[in-house]
PDB file of C-alpha atoms in Angstrom:
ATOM      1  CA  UNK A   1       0.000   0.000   0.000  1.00  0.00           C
ATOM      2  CA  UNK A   2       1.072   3.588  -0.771  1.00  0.00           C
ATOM      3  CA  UNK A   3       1.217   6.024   1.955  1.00  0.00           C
ATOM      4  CA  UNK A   4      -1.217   8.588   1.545  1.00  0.00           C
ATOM      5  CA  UNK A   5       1.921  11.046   3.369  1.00  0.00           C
ATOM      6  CA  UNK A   6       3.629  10.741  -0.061  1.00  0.00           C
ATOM      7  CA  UNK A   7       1.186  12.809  -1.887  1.00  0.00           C
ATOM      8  CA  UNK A   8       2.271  16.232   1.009  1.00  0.00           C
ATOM      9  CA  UNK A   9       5.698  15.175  -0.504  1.00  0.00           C
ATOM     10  CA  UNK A  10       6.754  12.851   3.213  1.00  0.00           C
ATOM     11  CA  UNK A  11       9.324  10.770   2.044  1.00  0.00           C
ATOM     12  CA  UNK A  12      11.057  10.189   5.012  1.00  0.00           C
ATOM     13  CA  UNK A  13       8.898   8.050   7.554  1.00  0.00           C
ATOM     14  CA  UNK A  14       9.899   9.965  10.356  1.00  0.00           C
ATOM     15  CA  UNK A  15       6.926  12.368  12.044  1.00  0.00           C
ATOM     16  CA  UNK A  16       7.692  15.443  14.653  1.00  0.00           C
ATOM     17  CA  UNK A  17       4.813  14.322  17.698  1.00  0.00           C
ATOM     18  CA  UNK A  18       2.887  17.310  19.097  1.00  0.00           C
ATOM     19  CA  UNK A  19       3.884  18.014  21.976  1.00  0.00           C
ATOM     20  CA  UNK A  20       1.575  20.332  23.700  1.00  0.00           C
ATOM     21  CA  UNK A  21       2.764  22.668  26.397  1.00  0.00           C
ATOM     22  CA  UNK A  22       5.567  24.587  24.644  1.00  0.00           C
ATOM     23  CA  UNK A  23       8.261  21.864  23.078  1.00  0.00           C
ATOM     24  CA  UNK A  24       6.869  21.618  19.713  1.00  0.00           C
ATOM     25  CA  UNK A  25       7.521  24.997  17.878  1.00  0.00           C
ATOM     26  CA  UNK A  26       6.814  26.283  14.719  1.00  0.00           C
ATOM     27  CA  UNK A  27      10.634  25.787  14.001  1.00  0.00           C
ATOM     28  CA  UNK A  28      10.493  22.132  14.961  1.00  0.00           C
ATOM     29  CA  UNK A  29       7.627  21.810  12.927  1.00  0.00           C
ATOM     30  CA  UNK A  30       9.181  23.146   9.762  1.00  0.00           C
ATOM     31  CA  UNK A  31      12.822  21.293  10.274  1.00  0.00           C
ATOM     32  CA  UNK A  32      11.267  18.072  10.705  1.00  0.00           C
ATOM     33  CA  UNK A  33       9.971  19.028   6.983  1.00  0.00           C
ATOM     34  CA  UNK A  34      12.532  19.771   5.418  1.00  0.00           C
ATOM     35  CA  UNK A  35      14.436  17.116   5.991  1.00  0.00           C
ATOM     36  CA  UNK A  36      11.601  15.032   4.588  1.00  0.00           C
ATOM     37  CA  UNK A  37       9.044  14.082   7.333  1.00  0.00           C
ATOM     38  CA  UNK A  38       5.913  15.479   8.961  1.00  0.00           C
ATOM     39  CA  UNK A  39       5.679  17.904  11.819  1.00  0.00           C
ATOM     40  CA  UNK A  40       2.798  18.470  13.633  1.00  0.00           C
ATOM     41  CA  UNK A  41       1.450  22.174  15.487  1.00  0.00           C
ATOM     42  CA  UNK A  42       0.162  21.105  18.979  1.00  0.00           C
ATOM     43  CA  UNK A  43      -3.558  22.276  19.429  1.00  0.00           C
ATOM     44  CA  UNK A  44      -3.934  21.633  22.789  1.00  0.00           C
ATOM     45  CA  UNK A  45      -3.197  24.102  26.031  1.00  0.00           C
ATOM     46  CA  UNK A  46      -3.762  26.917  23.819  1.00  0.00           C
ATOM     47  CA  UNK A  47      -6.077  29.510  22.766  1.00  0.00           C
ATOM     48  CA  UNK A  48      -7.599  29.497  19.390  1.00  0.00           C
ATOM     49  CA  UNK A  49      -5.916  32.880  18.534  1.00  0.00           C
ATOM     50  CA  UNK A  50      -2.333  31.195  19.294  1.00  0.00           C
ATOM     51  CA  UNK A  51      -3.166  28.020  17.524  1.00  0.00           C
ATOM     52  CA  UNK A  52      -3.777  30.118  14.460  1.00  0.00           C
ATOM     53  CA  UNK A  53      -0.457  32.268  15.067  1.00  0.00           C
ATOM     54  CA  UNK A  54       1.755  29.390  14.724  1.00  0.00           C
ATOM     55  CA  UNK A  55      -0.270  28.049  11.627  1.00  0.00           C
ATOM     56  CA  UNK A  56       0.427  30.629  10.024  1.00  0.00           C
ATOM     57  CA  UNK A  57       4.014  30.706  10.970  1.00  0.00           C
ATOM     58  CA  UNK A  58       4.416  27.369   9.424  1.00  0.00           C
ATOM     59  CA  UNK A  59       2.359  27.767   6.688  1.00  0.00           C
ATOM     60  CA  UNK A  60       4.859  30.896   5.750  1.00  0.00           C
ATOM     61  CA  UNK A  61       7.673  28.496   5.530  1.00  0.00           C
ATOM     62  CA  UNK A  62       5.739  26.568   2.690  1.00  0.00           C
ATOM     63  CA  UNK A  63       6.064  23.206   4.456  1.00  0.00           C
ATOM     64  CA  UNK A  64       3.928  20.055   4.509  1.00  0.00           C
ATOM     65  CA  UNK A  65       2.685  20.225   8.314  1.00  0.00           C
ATOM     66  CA  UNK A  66      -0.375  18.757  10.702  1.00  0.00           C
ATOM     67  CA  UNK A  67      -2.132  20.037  13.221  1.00  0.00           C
ATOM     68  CA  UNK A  68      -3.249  17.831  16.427  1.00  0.00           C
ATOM     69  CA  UNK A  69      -6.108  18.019  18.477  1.00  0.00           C
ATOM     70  CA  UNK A  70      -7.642  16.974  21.784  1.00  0.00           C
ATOM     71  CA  UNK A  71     -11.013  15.788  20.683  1.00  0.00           C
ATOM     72  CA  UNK A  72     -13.390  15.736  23.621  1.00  0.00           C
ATOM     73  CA  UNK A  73     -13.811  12.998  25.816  1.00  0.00           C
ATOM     74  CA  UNK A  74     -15.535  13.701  29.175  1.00  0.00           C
ATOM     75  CA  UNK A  75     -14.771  11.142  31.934  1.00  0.00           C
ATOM     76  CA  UNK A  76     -17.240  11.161  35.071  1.00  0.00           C
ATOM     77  CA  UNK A  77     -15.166  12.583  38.070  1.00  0.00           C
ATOM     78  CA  UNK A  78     -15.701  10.634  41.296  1.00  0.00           C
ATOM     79  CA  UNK A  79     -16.847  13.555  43.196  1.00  0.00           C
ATOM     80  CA  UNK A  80     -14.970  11.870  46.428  1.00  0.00           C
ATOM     81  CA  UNK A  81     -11.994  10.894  45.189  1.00  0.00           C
ATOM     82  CA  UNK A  82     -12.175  14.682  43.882  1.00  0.00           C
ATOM     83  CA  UNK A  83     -12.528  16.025  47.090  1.00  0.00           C
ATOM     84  CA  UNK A  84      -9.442  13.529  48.800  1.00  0.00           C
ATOM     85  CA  UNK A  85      -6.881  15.082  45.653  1.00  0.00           C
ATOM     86  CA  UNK A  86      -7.922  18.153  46.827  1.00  0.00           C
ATOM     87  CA  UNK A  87      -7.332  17.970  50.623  1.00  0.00           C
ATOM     88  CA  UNK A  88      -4.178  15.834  49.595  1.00  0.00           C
ATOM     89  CA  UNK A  89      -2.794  18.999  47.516  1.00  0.00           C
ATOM     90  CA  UNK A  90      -3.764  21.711  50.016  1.00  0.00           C
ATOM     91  CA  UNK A  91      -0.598  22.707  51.566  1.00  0.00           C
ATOM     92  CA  UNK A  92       1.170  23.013  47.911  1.00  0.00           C
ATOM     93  CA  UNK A  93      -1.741  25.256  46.617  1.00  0.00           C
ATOM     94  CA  UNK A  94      -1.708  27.183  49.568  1.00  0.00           C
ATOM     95  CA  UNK A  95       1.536  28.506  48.740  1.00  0.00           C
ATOM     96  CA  UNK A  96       0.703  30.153  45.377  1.00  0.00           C
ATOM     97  CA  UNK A  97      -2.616  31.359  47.404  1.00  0.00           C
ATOM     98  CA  UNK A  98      -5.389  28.861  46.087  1.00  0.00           C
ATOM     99  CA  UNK A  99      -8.233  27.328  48.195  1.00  0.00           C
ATOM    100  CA  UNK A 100      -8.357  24.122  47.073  1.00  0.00           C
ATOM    101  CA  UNK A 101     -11.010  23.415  49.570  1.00  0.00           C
ATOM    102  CA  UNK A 102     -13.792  25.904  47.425  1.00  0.00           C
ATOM    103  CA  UNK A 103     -12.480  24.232  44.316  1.00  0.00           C
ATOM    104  CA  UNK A 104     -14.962  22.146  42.460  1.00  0.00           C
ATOM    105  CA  UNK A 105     -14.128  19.610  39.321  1.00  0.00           C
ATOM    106  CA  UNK A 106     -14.817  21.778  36.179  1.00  0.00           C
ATOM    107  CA  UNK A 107     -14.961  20.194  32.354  1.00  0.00           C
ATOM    108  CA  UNK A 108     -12.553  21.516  29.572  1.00  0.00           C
ATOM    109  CA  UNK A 109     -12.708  20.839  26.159  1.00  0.00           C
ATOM    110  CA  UNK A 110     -10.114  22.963  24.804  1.00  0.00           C
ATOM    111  CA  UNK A 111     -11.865  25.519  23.037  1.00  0.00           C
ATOM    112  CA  UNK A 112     -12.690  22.496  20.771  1.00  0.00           C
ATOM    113  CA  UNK A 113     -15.187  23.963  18.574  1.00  0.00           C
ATOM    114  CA  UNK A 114     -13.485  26.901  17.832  1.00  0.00           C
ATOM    115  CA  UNK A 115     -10.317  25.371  16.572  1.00  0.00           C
ATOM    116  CA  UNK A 116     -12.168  22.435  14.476  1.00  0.00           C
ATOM    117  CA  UNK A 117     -13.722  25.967  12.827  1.00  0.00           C
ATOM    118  CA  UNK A 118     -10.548  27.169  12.583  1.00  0.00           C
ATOM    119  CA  UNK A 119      -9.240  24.369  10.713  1.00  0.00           C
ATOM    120  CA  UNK A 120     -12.336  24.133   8.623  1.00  0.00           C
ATOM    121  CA  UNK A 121     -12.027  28.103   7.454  1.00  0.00           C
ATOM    122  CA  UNK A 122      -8.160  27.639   7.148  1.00  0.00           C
ATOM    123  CA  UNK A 123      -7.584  24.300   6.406  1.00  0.00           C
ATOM    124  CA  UNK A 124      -4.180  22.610   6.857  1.00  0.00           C
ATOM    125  CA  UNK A 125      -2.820  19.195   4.877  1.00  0.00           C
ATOM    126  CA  UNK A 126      -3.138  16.718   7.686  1.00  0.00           C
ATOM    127  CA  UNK A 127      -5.376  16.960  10.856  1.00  0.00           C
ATOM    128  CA  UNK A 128      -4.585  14.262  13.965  1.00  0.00           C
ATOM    129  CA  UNK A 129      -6.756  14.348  17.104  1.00  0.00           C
ATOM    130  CA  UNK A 130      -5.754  12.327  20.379  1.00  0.00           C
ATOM    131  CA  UNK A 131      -7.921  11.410  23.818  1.00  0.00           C
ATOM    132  CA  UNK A 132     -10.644  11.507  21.896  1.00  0.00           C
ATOM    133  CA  UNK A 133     -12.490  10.408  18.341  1.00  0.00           C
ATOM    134  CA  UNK A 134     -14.284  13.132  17.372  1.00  0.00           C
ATOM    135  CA  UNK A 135     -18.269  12.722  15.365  1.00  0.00           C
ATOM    136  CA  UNK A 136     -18.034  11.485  12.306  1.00  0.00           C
ATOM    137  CA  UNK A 137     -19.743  14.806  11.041  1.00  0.00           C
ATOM    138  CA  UNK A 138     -16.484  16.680  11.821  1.00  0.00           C
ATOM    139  CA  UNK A 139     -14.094  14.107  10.076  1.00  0.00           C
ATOM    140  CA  UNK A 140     -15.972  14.338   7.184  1.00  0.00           C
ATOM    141  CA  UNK A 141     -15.942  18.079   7.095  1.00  0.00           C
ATOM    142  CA  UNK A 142     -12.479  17.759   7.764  1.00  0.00           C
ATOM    143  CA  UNK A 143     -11.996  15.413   4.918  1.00  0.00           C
ATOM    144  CA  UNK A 144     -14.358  17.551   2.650  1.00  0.00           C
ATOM    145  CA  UNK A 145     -12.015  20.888   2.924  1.00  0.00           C
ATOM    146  CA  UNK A 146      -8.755  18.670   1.846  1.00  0.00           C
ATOM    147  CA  UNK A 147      -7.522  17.223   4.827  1.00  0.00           C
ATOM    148  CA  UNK A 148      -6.050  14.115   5.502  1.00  0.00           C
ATOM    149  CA  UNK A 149      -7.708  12.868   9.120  1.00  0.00           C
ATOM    150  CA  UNK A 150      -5.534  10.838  11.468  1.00  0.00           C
ATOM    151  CA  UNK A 151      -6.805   9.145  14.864  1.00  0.00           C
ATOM    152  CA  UNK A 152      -4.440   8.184  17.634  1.00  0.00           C
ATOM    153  CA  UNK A 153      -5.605   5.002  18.975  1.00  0.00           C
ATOM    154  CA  UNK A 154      -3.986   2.607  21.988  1.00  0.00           C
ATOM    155  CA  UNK A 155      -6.215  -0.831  20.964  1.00  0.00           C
ATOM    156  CA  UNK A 156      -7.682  -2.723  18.824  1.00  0.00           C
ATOM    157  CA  UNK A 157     -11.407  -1.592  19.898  1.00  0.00           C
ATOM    158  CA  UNK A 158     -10.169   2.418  19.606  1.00  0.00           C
ATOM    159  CA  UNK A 159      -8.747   1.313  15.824  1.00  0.00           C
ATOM    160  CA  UNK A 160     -12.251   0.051  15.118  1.00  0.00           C
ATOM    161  CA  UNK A 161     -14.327   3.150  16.699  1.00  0.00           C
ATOM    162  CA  UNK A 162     -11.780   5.367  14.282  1.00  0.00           C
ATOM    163  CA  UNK A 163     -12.202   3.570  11.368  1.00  0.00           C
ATOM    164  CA  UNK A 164     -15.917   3.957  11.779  1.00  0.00           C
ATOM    165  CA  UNK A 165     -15.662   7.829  11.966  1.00  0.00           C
ATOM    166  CA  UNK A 166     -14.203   8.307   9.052  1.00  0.00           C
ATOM    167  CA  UNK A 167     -10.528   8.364   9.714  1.00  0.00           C
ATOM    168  CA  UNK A 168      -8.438   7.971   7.073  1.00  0.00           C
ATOM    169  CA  UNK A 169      -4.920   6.727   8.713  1.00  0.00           C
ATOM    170  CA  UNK A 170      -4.055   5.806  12.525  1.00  0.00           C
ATOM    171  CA  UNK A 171      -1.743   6.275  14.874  1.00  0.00           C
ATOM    172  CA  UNK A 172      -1.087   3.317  16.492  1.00  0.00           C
ATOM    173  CA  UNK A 173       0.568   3.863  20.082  1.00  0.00           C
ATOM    174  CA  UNK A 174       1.459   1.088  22.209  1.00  0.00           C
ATOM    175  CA  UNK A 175       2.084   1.468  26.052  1.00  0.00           C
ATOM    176  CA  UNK A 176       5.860   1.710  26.196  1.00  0.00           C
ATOM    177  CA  UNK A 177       5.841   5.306  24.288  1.00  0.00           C
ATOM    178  CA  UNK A 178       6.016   8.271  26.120  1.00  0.00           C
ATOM    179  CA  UNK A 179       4.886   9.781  29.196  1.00  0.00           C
ATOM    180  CA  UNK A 180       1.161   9.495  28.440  1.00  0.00           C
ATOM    181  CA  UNK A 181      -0.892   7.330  26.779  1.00  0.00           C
ATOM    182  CA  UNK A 182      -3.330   8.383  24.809  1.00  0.00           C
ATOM    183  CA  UNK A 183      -6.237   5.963  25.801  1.00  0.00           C
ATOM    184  CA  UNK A 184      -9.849   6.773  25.258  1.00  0.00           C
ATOM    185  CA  UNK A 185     -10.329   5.317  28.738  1.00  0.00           C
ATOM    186  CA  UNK A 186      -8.000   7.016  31.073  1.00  0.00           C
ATOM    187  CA  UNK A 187      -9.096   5.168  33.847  1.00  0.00           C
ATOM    188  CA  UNK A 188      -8.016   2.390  32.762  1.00  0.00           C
ATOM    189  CA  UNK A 189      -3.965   1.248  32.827  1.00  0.00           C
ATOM    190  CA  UNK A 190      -4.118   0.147  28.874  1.00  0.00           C
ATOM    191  CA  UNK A 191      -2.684  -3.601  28.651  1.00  0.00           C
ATOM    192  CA  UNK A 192       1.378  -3.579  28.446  1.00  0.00           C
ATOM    193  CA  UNK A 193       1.232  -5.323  24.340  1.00  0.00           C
ATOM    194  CA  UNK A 194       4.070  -4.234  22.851  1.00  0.00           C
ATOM    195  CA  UNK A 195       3.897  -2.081  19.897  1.00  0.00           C
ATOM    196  CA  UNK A 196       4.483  -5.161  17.040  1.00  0.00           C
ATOM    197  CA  UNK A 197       1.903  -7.227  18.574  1.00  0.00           C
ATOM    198  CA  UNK A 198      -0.390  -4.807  18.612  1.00  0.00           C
ATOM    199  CA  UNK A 199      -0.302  -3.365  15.212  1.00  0.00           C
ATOM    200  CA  UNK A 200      -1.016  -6.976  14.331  1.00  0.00           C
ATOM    201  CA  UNK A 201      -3.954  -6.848  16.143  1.00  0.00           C
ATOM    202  CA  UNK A 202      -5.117  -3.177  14.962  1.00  0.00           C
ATOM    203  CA  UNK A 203      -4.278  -4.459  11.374  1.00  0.00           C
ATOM    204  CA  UNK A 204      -6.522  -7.551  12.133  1.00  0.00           C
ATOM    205  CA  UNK A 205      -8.952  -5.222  13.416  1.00  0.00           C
ATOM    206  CA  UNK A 206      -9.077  -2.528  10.879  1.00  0.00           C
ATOM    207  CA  UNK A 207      -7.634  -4.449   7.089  1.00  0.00           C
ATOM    208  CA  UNK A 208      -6.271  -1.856   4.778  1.00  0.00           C
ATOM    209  CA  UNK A 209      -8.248  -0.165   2.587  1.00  0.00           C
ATOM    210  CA  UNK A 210      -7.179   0.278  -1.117  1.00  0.00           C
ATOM    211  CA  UNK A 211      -9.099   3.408  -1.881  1.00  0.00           C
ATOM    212  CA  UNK A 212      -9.157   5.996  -0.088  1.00  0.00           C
ATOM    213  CA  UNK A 213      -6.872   6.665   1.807  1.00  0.00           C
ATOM    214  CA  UNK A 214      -4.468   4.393  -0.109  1.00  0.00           C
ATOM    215  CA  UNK A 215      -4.981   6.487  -3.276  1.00  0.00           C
ATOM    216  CA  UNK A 216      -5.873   9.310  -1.634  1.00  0.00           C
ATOM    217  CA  UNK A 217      -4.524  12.819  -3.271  1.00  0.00           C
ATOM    218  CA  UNK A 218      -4.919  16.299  -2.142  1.00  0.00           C
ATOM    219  CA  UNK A 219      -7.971  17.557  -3.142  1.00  0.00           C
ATOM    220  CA  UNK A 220      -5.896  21.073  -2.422  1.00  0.00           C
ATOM    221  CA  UNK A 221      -2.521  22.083  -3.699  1.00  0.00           C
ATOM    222  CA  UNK A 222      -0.809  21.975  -0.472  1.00  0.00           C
ATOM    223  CA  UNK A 223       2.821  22.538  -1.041  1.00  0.00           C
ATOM    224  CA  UNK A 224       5.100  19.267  -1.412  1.00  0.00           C
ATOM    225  CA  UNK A 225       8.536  20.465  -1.643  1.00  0.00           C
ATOM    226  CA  UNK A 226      10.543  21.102   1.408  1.00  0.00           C
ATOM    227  CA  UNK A 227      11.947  24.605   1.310  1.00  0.00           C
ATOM    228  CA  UNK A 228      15.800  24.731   0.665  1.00  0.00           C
ATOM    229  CA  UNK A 229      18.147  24.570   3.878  1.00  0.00           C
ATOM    230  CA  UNK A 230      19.818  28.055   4.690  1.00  0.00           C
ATOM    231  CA  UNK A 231      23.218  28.546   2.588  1.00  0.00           C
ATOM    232  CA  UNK A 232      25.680  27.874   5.724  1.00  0.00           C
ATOM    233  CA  UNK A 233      29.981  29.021   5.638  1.00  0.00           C
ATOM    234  CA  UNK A 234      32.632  27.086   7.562  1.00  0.00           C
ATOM    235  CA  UNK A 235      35.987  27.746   8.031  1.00  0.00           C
ATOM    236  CA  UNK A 236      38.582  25.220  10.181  1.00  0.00           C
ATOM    237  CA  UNK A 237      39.640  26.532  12.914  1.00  0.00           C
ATOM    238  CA  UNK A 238      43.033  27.874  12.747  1.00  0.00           C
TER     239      UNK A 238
END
């Protein structure tokens, strides 16, 4: 099967993870282009405005890229066990003048509509989401505007449930990568299969398709060639 990353012009199979929080930069994102993979712009932890900001940086460089996600996936707090963290943290929080004891569980979802509109009114070449498989409404909107849709699963059941929404490649992580996993049941330690075995079992799970997104082409001219390396001088040292 042909990788669908060949058509951005990915000829190296080497891709730059998201990694939310400040790591991943536009720079990393645009040298792990040019020297022939696929970076990808962390969504997550961020406003909507700054998500866009370092789109556009990248996009500027005329790079191949992806953007990642945190689809929504709400987990039922145990309101408890909530209350024990909190009481268990209290002394820390203190210090930097929070009352943890006021503090009641409150659900996030990462300003998630207003970045999938984002990358539905500025789309990008490839769109991942983790934690999360978003409706199948969304991947095919996603799909419909040019982009190719990648789901992050941990299982053989999560390769199935992504399949079924539309995705059109997976990430397949096992439990030794990391510092996270990035289950769709967090509650849950996910089984320790190593990562061969268990693409075996996703690839049991989910067969290959041969159309799309084994022929699957652009549907917009997103740029393919890596942009040319800075001319660089060196001189031995006397």
């Amino acid at each position: 099967m042909v990788s669908p990353l060949l058509a951005l012009g990915v000829d190296t199979p080497v891709l730059a993870a998201p990694m939310a929080g400040g790591p991943t930069t536009p720079a990393l994102v645009t040298a792990a282009a040019r020297a022939g993979g696929l970076g990808f712009v962390p969504g997550g932890y961020r406003t909507t405005a700054v998500l866009a900001e370092q789109i556009a940086a990248v996009r500027s460089a005329g790079v191949p890229f992806g953007v990642n996600l945190f689809a929504p996936n709400p987990v039922p707090v145990d309101p408890g066990a909530f209350r024990r963290y909190a009481r268990a943290i209290a002394p820390d929080a203190g210090i930097h003048g929070i009352d943890t004891a006021t503090a009641e569980a409150v659900e996030d979802d990462d300003h998630w509509a207003d970045k999938v509109a984002l990358l539905l009114s500025d789309p990008v070449p490839v769109v991942s989401f983790t934690f999360g498989i978003p409706e199948a409404s969304v991947v095919s909107a996603l799909r419909a505007a040019g982009s190719l849709v990648v789901q992050t699963v941990t299982s053989a059941a999560e390769a199935r449930a992504a399949a079924e929404s539309g995705a059109d490649a997976l990430a397949v992580q096992a439990s030794a990568a990391g510092g996270h996993s990035g289950t769709l049941t967090p509650q849950h330690t996910p089984a320790a299969v190593p990562l061969e075995d268990l693409l075996g079992q996703v690839r049991a799970a989910v067969p290959c398709r041969s159309s799309p997104p084994a022929a699957w082409r652009p549907p917009r001219p997103w740029p393919v060639r890596c942009a040319p390396e800075p001319t660089r001088s060196w001189s031995a040292p006397s």
